[in-house]
């Protein structure tokens, strides 16, 4: 029922609506012509998404000793046989120009001591130094620079404190055609849903790692864009490939703090609660094994012992050495009462990156006309079964610029969006049972972690499928009867995306890349992408 003194519903119209304000969304916005009216909506502050948290850098061929072909081959190898070579080539070939655009935009990348050349680092899987970075906070440099550029553009309106509820399509409006014409968006300040109509809509909402109990991602990574696009009729692919970081600080107040792999590289050892080492039982390289092997070993031992966490210990090194090499980790842990020069660090693996997503092409187009997807929410074919380090920000830049170029080419031919009704709140009421949301949230993230995590079995996946179906039913009933809130929207989307992850994992009868199942430990001879098709899917008209 309507409440007394409720404000009138707000309605907006733009040429381009961009949902998400990370590197992906802001790259699109800043590459659009200035005569287009652009709106960027963001859940929290404009520069608060996953881009801000990125510690590493951006992979691109910037050195004369490197080559496009080498970067392509490194990516294909890392992707476990599932990368699309055309997407890899497209991304790598447009890498340097994307970096040049960032430099022209004002991003201050780290230079060599001579100040003439940019300092390039090398990360796992790369055969050359090709990671351009801004100290150890590249994401922050990119995010804050692009946000300030967007704020200075008179044609770009930035709206924070907004969470998208659902995309609006012709089908939902009972109109002919297969077109996206905007979105309903919840204003978190007054808790009312606003109508945003647009000729073009871009999903740049990031990944879905919040589906898991432990994640390195910010709170907003709840798979909103993937879930909305699925409901709107978009296919998704390879949702079973979730990348986990092996060592995240385990503390109730740590909030997703990573313990860099460099700690193991400098002699840190992983230990069980009784103080014994275990990595040598899983790989001859022990603590220096690749990330996915270490994550699986930790997960195995935690499940075997029923332990909440294991430990990473570098206290056997001199205290001055530890403080000099890891000052940030030392200070952060000390704030939680852990002196890493004397004590082992409690760690757990954590969900880190969603390699699958909404199927898109080289122009970032989806299965629905005038709907684009850029960044972690997208499936471009670049990452395959295992994302290679520092290719993710590159993907945001290359496909963000491609989306902007395609919109620019088409904008003269796309008419204004049709009229659409305001969000109807007349038949719903305020929830007096928010405990249902919090309980379902906890249940979902726990069973996703236990049953659909780093190591899987068919039985575990079937149990998860049974539970996610029950949650779907409960949450849909709740959604139909109560006024929407940020927690309810995110929970609804997380249940949808979790279901997609489970269904994808059940379809893959092999272990490849980030998908490891005890029931099918080997590789299939001819593997292919896992493609899921919604009931609302329509083939695009020419």
Short mmCIF file of C-alpha atoms in Angstrom, two decimals:
data_model
loop_
_atom_site.label_atom_id
_atom_site.label_comp_id
_atom_site.label_asym_id
_atom_site.label_seq_id
_atom_site.Cartn_x
_atom_site.Cartn_y
_atom_site.Cartn_z
CA UNK A 1 0.00 0.00 0.00
CA UNK A 2 1.13 3.55 -0.63
CA UNK A 3 2.48 5.38 2.42
CA UNK A 4 1.48 8.87 3.48
CA UNK A 5 3.63 11.66 2.07
CA UNK A 6 5.25 9.32 -0.47
CA UNK A 7 7.06 11.37 -3.15
CA UNK A 8 5.91 11.19 -6.73
CA UNK A 9 7.76 8.54 -8.76
CA UNK A 10 10.81 9.92 -10.54
CA UNK A 11 11.26 9.31 -14.25
CA UNK A 12 14.33 10.05 -16.40
CA UNK A 13 15.24 9.72 -20.06
CA UNK A 14 18.77 9.49 -21.49
CA UNK A 15 20.48 8.45 -24.67
CA UNK A 16 22.71 5.98 -22.79
CA UNK A 17 22.13 4.43 -19.37
CA UNK A 18 25.23 2.78 -17.86
CA UNK A 19 24.69 0.53 -14.84
CA UNK A 20 27.98 0.36 -12.93
CA UNK A 21 30.76 2.89 -12.43
CA UNK A 22 33.98 0.84 -12.48
CA UNK A 23 36.57 0.89 -15.24
CA UNK A 24 34.11 -0.77 -17.63
CA UNK A 25 31.23 1.66 -17.19
CA UNK A 26 33.32 4.83 -17.05
CA UNK A 27 35.33 3.78 -20.12
CA UNK A 28 32.09 3.56 -22.09
CA UNK A 29 30.86 6.91 -20.79
CA UNK A 30 34.07 8.80 -21.53
CA UNK A 31 34.36 7.44 -25.07
CA UNK A 32 30.86 8.51 -26.11
CA UNK A 33 30.37 11.76 -28.05
CA UNK A 34 29.50 14.73 -25.88
CA UNK A 35 26.18 15.43 -27.59
CA UNK A 36 24.73 12.23 -26.08
CA UNK A 37 23.01 12.46 -22.71
CA UNK A 38 24.63 9.80 -20.54
CA UNK A 39 23.73 8.59 -17.05
CA UNK A 40 25.98 6.37 -14.91
CA UNK A 41 24.28 4.79 -11.89
CA UNK A 42 26.24 3.24 -9.04
CA UNK A 43 25.29 1.43 -5.84
CA UNK A 44 27.73 3.33 -3.65
CA UNK A 45 30.26 6.04 -4.41
CA UNK A 46 31.11 6.36 -8.10
CA UNK A 47 34.61 4.91 -7.58
CA UNK A 48 33.75 2.18 -5.06
CA UNK A 49 33.53 -0.98 -7.19
CA UNK A 50 35.96 -3.82 -7.81
CA UNK A 51 38.21 -1.63 -10.00
CA UNK A 52 39.17 0.41 -6.93
CA UNK A 53 40.42 -2.73 -5.19
CA UNK A 54 42.65 -3.98 -8.01
CA UNK A 55 46.20 -4.13 -6.65
CA UNK A 56 47.94 -5.45 -9.75
CA UNK A 57 48.08 -3.84 -13.15
CA UNK A 58 46.99 -4.04 -16.77
CA UNK A 59 48.54 -6.43 -19.26
CA UNK A 60 49.49 -4.93 -22.61
CA UNK A 61 52.34 -5.21 -25.09
CA UNK A 62 54.38 -2.10 -24.29
CA UNK A 63 57.97 -3.31 -24.70
CA UNK A 64 59.99 -3.91 -27.88
CA UNK A 65 61.06 -7.37 -26.69
CA UNK A 66 57.41 -8.43 -26.27
CA UNK A 67 54.89 -9.17 -29.01
CA UNK A 68 51.16 -9.38 -29.60
CA UNK A 69 51.55 -13.04 -30.58
CA UNK A 70 53.30 -13.87 -27.31
CA UNK A 71 50.55 -12.22 -25.26
CA UNK A 72 47.94 -14.11 -27.28
CA UNK A 73 49.67 -17.45 -26.77
CA UNK A 74 50.14 -16.84 -23.04
CA UNK A 75 46.43 -16.09 -22.67
CA UNK A 76 45.35 -19.12 -24.69
CA UNK A 77 47.56 -21.38 -22.58
CA UNK A 78 46.25 -19.98 -19.30
CA UNK A 79 42.64 -20.41 -20.45
CA UNK A 80 42.76 -24.20 -20.42
CA UNK A 81 41.72 -24.70 -24.03
CA UNK A 82 38.48 -22.68 -23.84
CA UNK A 83 39.60 -19.18 -24.84
CA UNK A 84 38.11 -17.86 -28.07
CA UNK A 85 41.15 -16.99 -30.14
CA UNK A 86 39.34 -14.23 -32.03
CA UNK A 87 38.37 -12.54 -28.73
CA UNK A 88 41.90 -12.92 -27.36
CA UNK A 89 43.42 -11.44 -30.50
CA UNK A 90 40.91 -8.57 -30.55
CA UNK A 91 41.66 -7.73 -26.91
CA UNK A 92 45.44 -7.95 -27.15
CA UNK A 93 45.66 -6.05 -30.44
CA UNK A 94 43.75 -3.14 -28.89
CA UNK A 95 45.73 -3.22 -25.64
CA UNK A 96 48.33 -0.54 -26.23
CA UNK A 97 45.87 2.00 -27.62
CA UNK A 98 43.69 1.47 -24.54
CA UNK A 99 46.67 2.10 -22.25
CA UNK A 100 47.55 5.20 -24.28
CA UNK A 101 43.98 6.42 -23.74
CA UNK A 102 44.35 5.97 -19.98
CA UNK A 103 47.64 7.85 -20.02
CA UNK A 104 46.04 10.66 -22.04
CA UNK A 105 43.20 10.67 -19.49
CA UNK A 106 45.70 11.36 -16.72
CA UNK A 107 46.40 7.99 -15.09
CA UNK A 108 49.81 8.24 -13.44
CA UNK A 109 51.53 4.91 -14.09
CA UNK A 110 54.81 4.06 -12.36
CA UNK A 111 57.93 4.92 -14.35
CA UNK A 112 61.49 3.61 -14.33
CA UNK A 113 64.10 5.61 -12.45
CA UNK A 114 65.06 7.39 -15.69
CA UNK A 115 61.45 8.67 -15.89
CA UNK A 116 61.55 7.97 -19.64
CA UNK A 117 59.93 4.55 -19.65
CA UNK A 118 57.06 2.96 -17.77
CA UNK A 119 57.94 0.25 -15.29
CA UNK A 120 56.53 -3.11 -16.39
CA UNK A 121 56.18 -6.10 -14.07
CA UNK A 122 55.67 -9.78 -14.83
CA UNK A 123 52.98 -11.99 -13.32
CA UNK A 124 52.04 -15.64 -13.42
CA UNK A 125 51.38 -16.98 -16.89
CA UNK A 126 53.07 -14.10 -18.71
CA UNK A 127 56.24 -14.81 -20.69
CA UNK A 128 57.33 -11.14 -20.68
CA UNK A 129 57.22 -8.07 -18.51
CA UNK A 130 53.99 -6.47 -19.76
CA UNK A 131 52.06 -5.38 -16.66
CA UNK A 132 51.83 -1.60 -16.51
CA UNK A 133 50.86 -0.44 -13.04
CA UNK A 134 50.57 2.43 -10.61
CA UNK A 135 52.63 1.19 -7.62
CA UNK A 136 50.48 -1.53 -5.97
CA UNK A 137 47.19 0.36 -6.36
CA UNK A 138 46.53 0.48 -10.11
CA UNK A 139 42.79 0.08 -9.68
CA UNK A 140 42.58 3.12 -7.44
CA UNK A 141 44.57 5.24 -9.90
CA UNK A 142 42.37 4.18 -12.83
CA UNK A 143 39.09 4.47 -10.92
CA UNK A 144 39.68 7.89 -9.37
CA UNK A 145 41.09 9.35 -12.58
CA UNK A 146 38.19 8.19 -14.74
CA UNK A 147 35.65 9.30 -12.14
CA UNK A 148 37.11 12.81 -12.04
CA UNK A 149 37.09 12.93 -15.86
CA UNK A 150 33.42 11.86 -15.91
CA UNK A 151 32.48 14.46 -13.30
CA UNK A 152 33.94 17.15 -15.56
CA UNK A 153 31.83 16.15 -18.58
CA UNK A 154 28.60 18.19 -18.80
CA UNK A 155 26.81 15.44 -20.75
CA UNK A 156 27.50 12.74 -18.14
CA UNK A 157 25.29 12.57 -15.07
CA UNK A 158 26.62 10.44 -12.19
CA UNK A 159 24.04 9.06 -9.78
CA UNK A 160 25.30 7.17 -6.73
CA UNK A 161 23.19 5.36 -4.16
CA UNK A 162 21.23 3.62 -6.93
CA UNK A 163 20.77 -0.13 -7.42
CA UNK A 164 19.15 -1.48 -10.58
CA UNK A 165 16.10 -3.68 -9.99
CA UNK A 166 15.40 -4.95 -13.51
CA UNK A 167 15.91 -4.12 -17.16
CA UNK A 168 12.95 -2.89 -19.17
CA UNK A 169 12.39 -4.62 -22.52
CA UNK A 170 9.79 -4.43 -25.26
CA UNK A 171 8.59 -7.85 -24.15
CA UNK A 172 7.83 -6.57 -20.64
CA UNK A 173 5.94 -3.65 -22.17
CA UNK A 174 3.97 -6.02 -24.47
CA UNK A 175 5.51 -4.33 -27.50
CA UNK A 176 6.90 -6.06 -30.61
CA UNK A 177 10.64 -6.54 -31.03
CA UNK A 178 13.56 -7.59 -28.86
CA UNK A 179 14.87 -4.34 -27.41
CA UNK A 180 16.08 -3.03 -24.06
CA UNK A 181 14.72 0.43 -23.31
CA UNK A 182 16.09 1.16 -19.84
CA UNK A 183 15.79 -0.04 -16.27
CA UNK A 184 13.96 0.34 -13.00
CA UNK A 185 16.40 1.61 -10.35
CA UNK A 186 16.00 1.80 -6.57
CA UNK A 187 17.06 5.10 -5.00
CA UNK A 188 18.68 4.03 -1.74
CA UNK A 189 18.17 7.48 -0.19
CA UNK A 190 14.37 7.46 -0.24
CA UNK A 191 13.85 3.72 -0.95
CA UNK A 192 11.68 4.40 -3.99
CA UNK A 193 12.09 2.89 -7.45
CA UNK A 194 12.81 5.30 -10.29
CA UNK A 195 12.20 4.83 -14.01
CA UNK A 196 15.17 5.28 -16.34
CA UNK A 197 14.38 5.11 -20.06
CA UNK A 198 17.24 5.05 -22.54
CA UNK A 199 17.97 4.36 -26.18
CA UNK A 200 20.98 2.25 -25.17
CA UNK A 201 21.68 0.43 -21.90
CA UNK A 202 25.09 -0.86 -20.76
CA UNK A 203 25.52 -3.46 -18.01
CA UNK A 204 28.86 -2.90 -16.27
CA UNK A 205 27.99 -4.31 -12.85
CA UNK A 206 30.96 -6.62 -12.20
CA UNK A 207 30.98 -10.24 -11.07
CA UNK A 208 29.12 -12.50 -8.67
CA UNK A 209 31.70 -13.53 -6.07
CA UNK A 210 29.38 -12.43 -3.24
CA UNK A 211 27.56 -15.73 -3.84
CA UNK A 212 30.30 -17.30 -1.74
CA UNK A 213 30.90 -17.11 2.00
CA UNK A 214 34.42 -15.75 1.53
CA UNK A 215 35.27 -13.29 -1.22
CA UNK A 216 37.91 -10.70 -2.03
CA UNK A 217 35.30 -8.53 -3.74
CA UNK A 218 33.47 -5.44 -2.44
CA UNK A 219 29.92 -5.82 -1.13
CA UNK A 220 28.29 -4.90 -4.43
CA UNK A 221 29.57 -7.95 -6.35
CA UNK A 222 26.22 -9.72 -6.22
CA UNK A 223 25.82 -10.64 -9.89
CA UNK A 224 23.10 -8.04 -10.49
CA UNK A 225 23.83 -7.46 -14.16
CA UNK A 226 24.11 -11.15 -15.01
CA UNK A 227 20.81 -11.93 -13.26
CA UNK A 228 18.97 -8.99 -14.84
CA UNK A 229 20.23 -9.82 -18.32
CA UNK A 230 19.25 -13.49 -17.86
CA UNK A 231 15.71 -12.46 -16.90
CA UNK A 232 15.64 -10.13 -19.92
CA UNK A 233 16.47 -12.95 -22.34
CA UNK A 234 20.27 -13.07 -22.58
CA UNK A 235 22.22 -16.31 -22.72
CA UNK A 236 25.08 -16.83 -20.28
CA UNK A 237 28.17 -19.01 -20.61
CA UNK A 238 30.84 -20.72 -18.49
CA UNK A 239 29.42 -19.71 -15.12
CA UNK A 240 31.11 -22.76 -13.53
CA UNK A 241 34.52 -21.07 -13.76
CA UNK A 242 34.97 -19.09 -10.53
CA UNK A 243 38.49 -18.02 -9.68
CA UNK A 244 39.50 -18.33 -6.01
CA UNK A 245 42.43 -16.59 -4.37
CA UNK A 246 44.14 -19.05 -1.98
CA UNK A 247 44.92 -16.74 0.94
CA UNK A 248 42.47 -14.18 2.29
CA UNK A 249 42.85 -12.98 5.90
CA UNK A 250 40.41 -14.85 8.14
CA UNK A 251 39.05 -12.43 10.73
CA UNK A 252 35.47 -11.31 11.44
CA UNK A 253 36.37 -7.66 10.84
CA UNK A 254 39.00 -8.03 8.10
CA UNK A 255 36.51 -7.57 5.27
CA UNK A 256 38.16 -9.28 2.31
CA UNK A 257 41.81 -8.43 2.92
CA UNK A 258 44.13 -10.36 0.61
CA UNK A 259 47.43 -11.84 1.76
CA UNK A 260 49.57 -11.52 -1.36
CA UNK A 261 51.17 -14.58 -2.92
CA UNK A 262 54.49 -12.82 -2.45
CA UNK A 263 54.41 -13.93 1.21
CA UNK A 264 54.72 -17.53 0.02
CA UNK A 265 57.28 -16.44 -2.54
CA UNK A 266 59.46 -15.03 0.24
CA UNK A 267 59.35 -18.19 2.34
CA UNK A 268 55.94 -18.21 4.02
CA UNK A 269 54.65 -21.72 4.75
CA UNK A 270 51.08 -23.00 4.99
CA UNK A 271 50.19 -24.91 8.14
CA UNK A 272 47.35 -26.91 9.62
CA UNK A 273 45.88 -25.92 13.02
CA UNK A 274 48.32 -28.32 14.71
CA UNK A 275 51.27 -26.46 13.15
CA UNK A 276 52.23 -29.11 10.58
CA UNK A 277 52.88 -28.37 6.90
CA UNK A 278 50.84 -30.05 4.19
CA UNK A 279 51.50 -28.54 0.74
CA UNK A 280 54.26 -31.02 -0.10
CA UNK A 281 51.59 -33.76 -0.11
CA UNK A 282 49.76 -32.01 -2.95
CA UNK A 283 52.52 -30.70 -5.21
CA UNK A 284 56.34 -30.99 -5.33
CA UNK A 285 56.52 -27.19 -5.54
CA UNK A 286 54.73 -27.00 -2.16
CA UNK A 287 53.82 -23.38 -1.31
CA UNK A 288 55.12 -22.21 -4.71
CA UNK A 289 52.57 -24.25 -6.68
CA UNK A 290 50.13 -22.33 -8.91
CA UNK A 291 47.23 -20.49 -7.30
CA UNK A 292 44.50 -23.01 -8.17
CA UNK A 293 46.50 -25.97 -6.77
CA UNK A 294 47.18 -24.14 -3.50
CA UNK A 295 43.53 -23.12 -3.17
CA UNK A 296 42.35 -26.70 -3.73
CA UNK A 297 44.84 -28.05 -1.18
CA UNK A 298 43.71 -25.58 1.49
CA UNK A 299 40.06 -26.34 0.71
CA UNK A 300 40.70 -30.09 0.93
CA UNK A 301 42.36 -29.84 4.33
CA UNK A 302 39.68 -27.51 5.72
CA UNK A 303 36.93 -29.92 4.65
CA UNK A 304 38.85 -32.96 5.92
CA UNK A 305 39.41 -31.41 9.33
CA UNK A 306 36.20 -29.41 9.56
CA UNK A 307 38.40 -26.35 10.16
CA UNK A 308 37.23 -22.77 9.67
CA UNK A 309 40.67 -21.67 8.45
CA UNK A 310 44.32 -22.68 8.07
CA UNK A 311 47.50 -20.64 8.63
CA UNK A 312 50.22 -18.91 6.63
CA UNK A 313 53.40 -18.50 8.67
CA UNK A 314 56.37 -16.27 7.88
CA UNK A 315 57.35 -15.64 11.51
CA UNK A 316 60.51 -17.73 11.08
CA UNK A 317 61.97 -14.90 8.99
CA UNK A 318 63.73 -11.97 10.73
CA UNK A 319 61.24 -9.37 11.94
CA UNK A 320 62.95 -6.54 10.00
CA UNK A 321 62.75 -8.61 6.80
CA UNK A 322 59.01 -9.16 7.25
CA UNK A 323 58.27 -5.51 8.06
CA UNK A 324 60.34 -4.28 5.10
CA UNK A 325 58.84 -6.63 2.53
CA UNK A 326 55.24 -6.57 3.76
CA UNK A 327 54.59 -3.28 5.57
CA UNK A 328 50.91 -3.07 4.59
CA UNK A 329 50.14 -6.65 5.62
CA UNK A 330 52.11 -6.20 8.85
CA UNK A 331 50.18 -3.06 9.82
CA UNK A 332 46.81 -4.45 8.75
CA UNK A 333 47.24 -7.68 10.72
CA UNK A 334 48.62 -5.82 13.73
CA UNK A 335 45.39 -3.84 13.79
CA UNK A 336 43.57 -7.13 14.33
CA UNK A 337 45.95 -8.25 17.08
CA UNK A 338 48.10 -10.47 14.83
CA UNK A 339 51.84 -9.79 14.84
CA UNK A 340 53.02 -11.63 11.71
CA UNK A 341 56.65 -11.46 12.89
CA UNK A 342 55.62 -13.76 15.76
CA UNK A 343 52.26 -15.33 14.83
CA UNK A 344 50.91 -17.28 11.86
CA UNK A 345 48.27 -15.53 9.76
CA UNK A 346 44.80 -17.17 9.71
CA UNK A 347 43.77 -17.58 6.06
CA UNK A 348 41.01 -19.01 3.88
CA UNK A 349 40.62 -19.15 0.11
CA UNK A 350 38.16 -16.59 -1.25
CA UNK A 351 36.07 -16.17 -4.39
CA UNK A 352 37.93 -13.67 -6.54
CA UNK A 353 36.68 -13.43 -10.15
CA UNK A 354 33.74 -14.59 -12.29
CA UNK A 355 35.15 -15.85 -15.60
CA UNK A 356 31.76 -16.55 -17.18
CA UNK A 357 28.90 -14.15 -17.78
CA UNK A 358 26.52 -12.64 -20.31
CA UNK A 359 27.39 -13.69 -23.85
CA UNK A 360 28.58 -10.75 -25.95
CA UNK A 361 30.39 -10.07 -29.21
CA UNK A 362 33.38 -7.88 -30.11
CA UNK A 363 31.15 -4.81 -30.00
CA UNK A 364 29.93 -5.77 -26.49
CA UNK A 365 26.42 -6.45 -27.83
CA UNK A 366 24.23 -9.00 -26.04
CA UNK A 367 21.28 -11.12 -27.23
CA UNK A 368 18.89 -8.19 -26.62
CA UNK A 369 18.99 -5.22 -29.00
CA UNK A 370 20.49 -2.00 -27.62
CA UNK A 371 21.73 -3.85 -24.51
CA UNK A 372 25.52 -4.01 -24.04
CA UNK A 373 27.69 -5.67 -21.40
CA UNK A 374 31.27 -4.75 -20.48
CA UNK A 375 33.70 -6.08 -17.87
CA UNK A 376 33.40 -8.94 -15.40
CA UNK A 377 29.67 -9.38 -16.06
CA UNK A 378 30.45 -10.29 -19.67
CA UNK A 379 31.46 -13.50 -21.37
CA UNK A 380 33.61 -12.41 -24.32
CA UNK A 381 35.62 -15.62 -24.68
CA UNK A 382 38.82 -13.93 -23.46
CA UNK A 383 39.36 -15.80 -20.20
CA UNK A 384 38.38 -19.36 -21.07
CA UNK A 385 38.54 -21.74 -18.11
CA UNK A 386 41.01 -19.67 -16.07
CA UNK A 387 41.64 -15.91 -16.18
CA UNK A 388 45.25 -14.87 -16.66
CA UNK A 389 46.51 -12.17 -14.30
CA UNK A 390 45.93 -8.53 -15.33
CA UNK A 391 43.82 -9.33 -18.40
CA UNK A 392 40.61 -8.29 -16.61
CA UNK A 393 41.15 -4.52 -16.53
CA UNK A 394 42.37 -4.77 -20.11
CA UNK A 395 39.07 -6.39 -21.08
CA UNK A 396 37.14 -3.54 -19.42
CA UNK A 397 39.04 -0.95 -21.43
CA UNK A 398 39.02 -2.66 -24.82
CA UNK A 399 35.37 -3.69 -24.77
CA UNK A 400 34.28 -0.44 -23.13
CA UNK A 401 35.79 1.49 -26.00
CA UNK A 402 34.27 -0.97 -28.49
CA UNK A 403 30.80 -0.53 -26.97
CA UNK A 404 31.11 3.25 -27.11
CA UNK A 405 32.22 3.09 -30.75
CA UNK A 406 29.26 0.87 -31.68
CA UNK A 407 26.75 3.12 -29.90
CA UNK A 408 28.26 6.13 -31.65
CA UNK A 409 27.88 4.44 -35.06
CA UNK A 410 24.26 3.49 -34.40
CA UNK A 411 22.85 6.32 -32.35
CA UNK A 412 21.38 8.27 -35.27
CA UNK A 413 19.29 5.23 -36.27
CA UNK A 414 17.88 4.28 -32.85
CA UNK A 415 14.63 6.05 -31.90
CA UNK A 416 13.72 7.37 -28.48
CA UNK A 417 12.59 4.74 -25.99
CA UNK A 418 8.84 4.12 -25.73
CA UNK A 419 6.81 5.24 -22.76
CA UNK A 420 6.92 2.89 -19.79
CA UNK A 421 4.87 2.72 -16.60
CA UNK A 422 6.22 3.86 -13.27
CA UNK A 423 7.14 1.14 -10.78
CA UNK A 424 3.94 -0.10 -9.13
CA UNK A 425 4.16 -0.20 -5.34
CA UNK A 426 0.40 -0.18 -4.75
CA UNK A 427 0.11 -3.90 -4.00
CA UNK A 428 3.13 -4.34 -1.72
CA UNK A 429 3.90 -3.42 1.87
CA UNK A 430 6.94 -2.80 4.02
CA UNK A 431 8.58 -5.99 5.18
CA UNK A 432 8.27 -6.85 8.84
CA UNK A 433 10.34 -10.02 8.40
CA UNK A 434 13.77 -8.91 7.26
CA UNK A 435 15.16 -11.88 9.21
CA UNK A 436 14.01 -14.03 6.27
CA UNK A 437 16.34 -12.14 3.95
CA UNK A 438 19.34 -12.35 6.28
CA UNK A 439 18.75 -16.03 7.01
CA UNK A 440 18.42 -16.93 3.31
CA UNK A 441 21.49 -14.82 2.51
CA UNK A 442 23.59 -16.74 5.04
CA UNK A 443 22.22 -20.12 3.93
CA UNK A 444 22.95 -19.42 0.26
CA UNK A 445 26.54 -18.30 0.80
CA UNK A 446 27.28 -21.23 3.11
CA UNK A 447 26.02 -23.98 0.83
CA UNK A 448 27.61 -22.35 -2.23
CA UNK A 449 30.93 -22.38 -0.36
CA UNK A 450 30.56 -25.95 0.88
CA UNK A 451 29.01 -27.57 -2.20
CA UNK A 452 29.91 -25.40 -5.22
CA UNK A 453 33.32 -24.13 -4.20
CA UNK A 454 36.88 -24.97 -5.13
CA UNK A 455 36.42 -28.76 -5.19
CA UNK A 456 33.09 -30.19 -6.31
CA UNK A 457 31.26 -33.51 -6.61
CA UNK A 458 28.05 -34.34 -8.41
CA UNK A 459 26.35 -35.17 -5.11
CA UNK A 460 27.34 -31.82 -3.61
CA UNK A 461 26.12 -29.97 -6.70
CA UNK A 462 22.78 -31.82 -6.60
CA UNK A 463 22.35 -30.90 -2.94
CA UNK A 464 23.06 -27.27 -3.80
CA UNK A 465 20.58 -27.38 -6.67
CA UNK A 466 17.85 -28.68 -4.36
CA UNK A 467 18.50 -25.90 -1.85
CA UNK A 468 18.73 -23.12 -4.42
CA UNK A 469 15.38 -24.18 -5.91
CA UNK A 470 13.76 -23.87 -2.48
CA UNK A 471 15.33 -20.45 -1.95
CA UNK A 472 14.16 -19.34 -5.39
CA UNK A 473 10.58 -20.11 -4.41
CA UNK A 474 10.81 -18.35 -1.03
CA UNK A 475 12.50 -15.25 -2.39
CA UNK A 476 10.14 -14.86 -5.34
CA UNK A 477 7.20 -14.96 -2.94
CA UNK A 478 8.89 -12.38 -0.71
CA UNK A 479 9.71 -10.20 -3.76
CA UNK A 480 6.06 -10.28 -4.88
CA UNK A 481 4.62 -9.16 -1.55
CA UNK A 482 7.05 -6.68 -0.05
CA UNK A 483 8.58 -3.36 -0.99
CA UNK A 484 12.01 -3.92 -2.54
CA UNK A 485 15.21 -3.13 -0.66
CA UNK A 486 18.89 -3.33 -1.56
CA UNK A 487 19.29 -6.57 0.42
CA UNK A 488 16.28 -8.18 -1.23
CA UNK A 489 17.40 -7.16 -4.74
CA UNK A 490 20.91 -8.51 -4.16
CA UNK A 491 19.61 -11.74 -2.62
CA UNK A 492 17.23 -12.30 -5.54
CA UNK A 493 20.08 -11.79 -7.99
CA UNK A 494 22.52 -13.95 -6.04
CA UNK A 495 20.06 -16.85 -5.98
CA UNK A 496 19.60 -16.53 -9.75
CA UNK A 497 23.34 -16.41 -10.42
CA UNK A 498 24.05 -19.25 -7.97
CA UNK A 499 21.54 -21.38 -9.86
CA UNK A 500 23.36 -20.57 -13.11
CA UNK A 501 26.69 -21.54 -11.54
CA UNK A 502 25.28 -24.84 -10.24
CA UNK A 503 23.58 -25.76 -13.54
CA UNK A 504 26.75 -24.95 -15.47
CA UNK A 505 28.89 -27.03 -13.10
CA UNK A 506 26.52 -30.01 -13.37
CA UNK A 507 26.79 -29.90 -17.17
CA UNK A 508 30.61 -30.03 -17.25
CA UNK A 509 31.63 -33.69 -16.96
CA UNK A 510 35.37 -33.02 -16.64
CA UNK A 511 37.90 -31.07 -14.58
CA UNK A 512 39.24 -28.11 -16.51
CA UNK A 513 40.75 -24.84 -15.35
CA UNK A 514 38.86 -23.49 -12.36
CA UNK A 515 36.22 -26.25 -12.41
CA UNK A 516 37.49 -29.26 -10.47
CA UNK A 517 35.24 -32.22 -9.69
CA UNK A 518 36.27 -35.42 -7.94
CA UNK A 519 33.81 -37.40 -10.06
CA UNK A 520 35.42 -36.38 -13.37
CA UNK A 521 39.11 -35.61 -12.61
CA UNK A 522 40.30 -35.84 -16.23
CA UNK A 523 39.94 -33.67 -19.33
CA UNK A 524 37.46 -34.32 -22.12
CA UNK A 525 39.05 -34.61 -25.55
CA UNK A 526 36.82 -31.99 -27.17
CA UNK A 527 35.54 -29.58 -24.56
CA UNK A 528 33.27 -26.64 -25.31
CA UNK A 529 31.65 -23.70 -23.56
CA UNK A 530 28.73 -24.29 -21.22
CA UNK A 531 25.90 -22.17 -22.63
CA UNK A 532 22.63 -21.69 -20.72
CA UNK A 533 19.56 -20.37 -22.53
CA UNK A 534 16.70 -18.61 -20.68
CA UNK A 535 13.06 -19.26 -21.54
CA UNK A 536 12.81 -15.59 -22.58
CA UNK A 537 15.59 -15.91 -25.18
CA UNK A 538 14.83 -14.70 -28.69
CA UNK A 539 17.11 -14.89 -31.71
CA UNK A 540 18.21 -11.39 -32.68
CA UNK A 541 16.68 -10.01 -35.84
CA UNK A 542 19.19 -8.75 -38.43
#
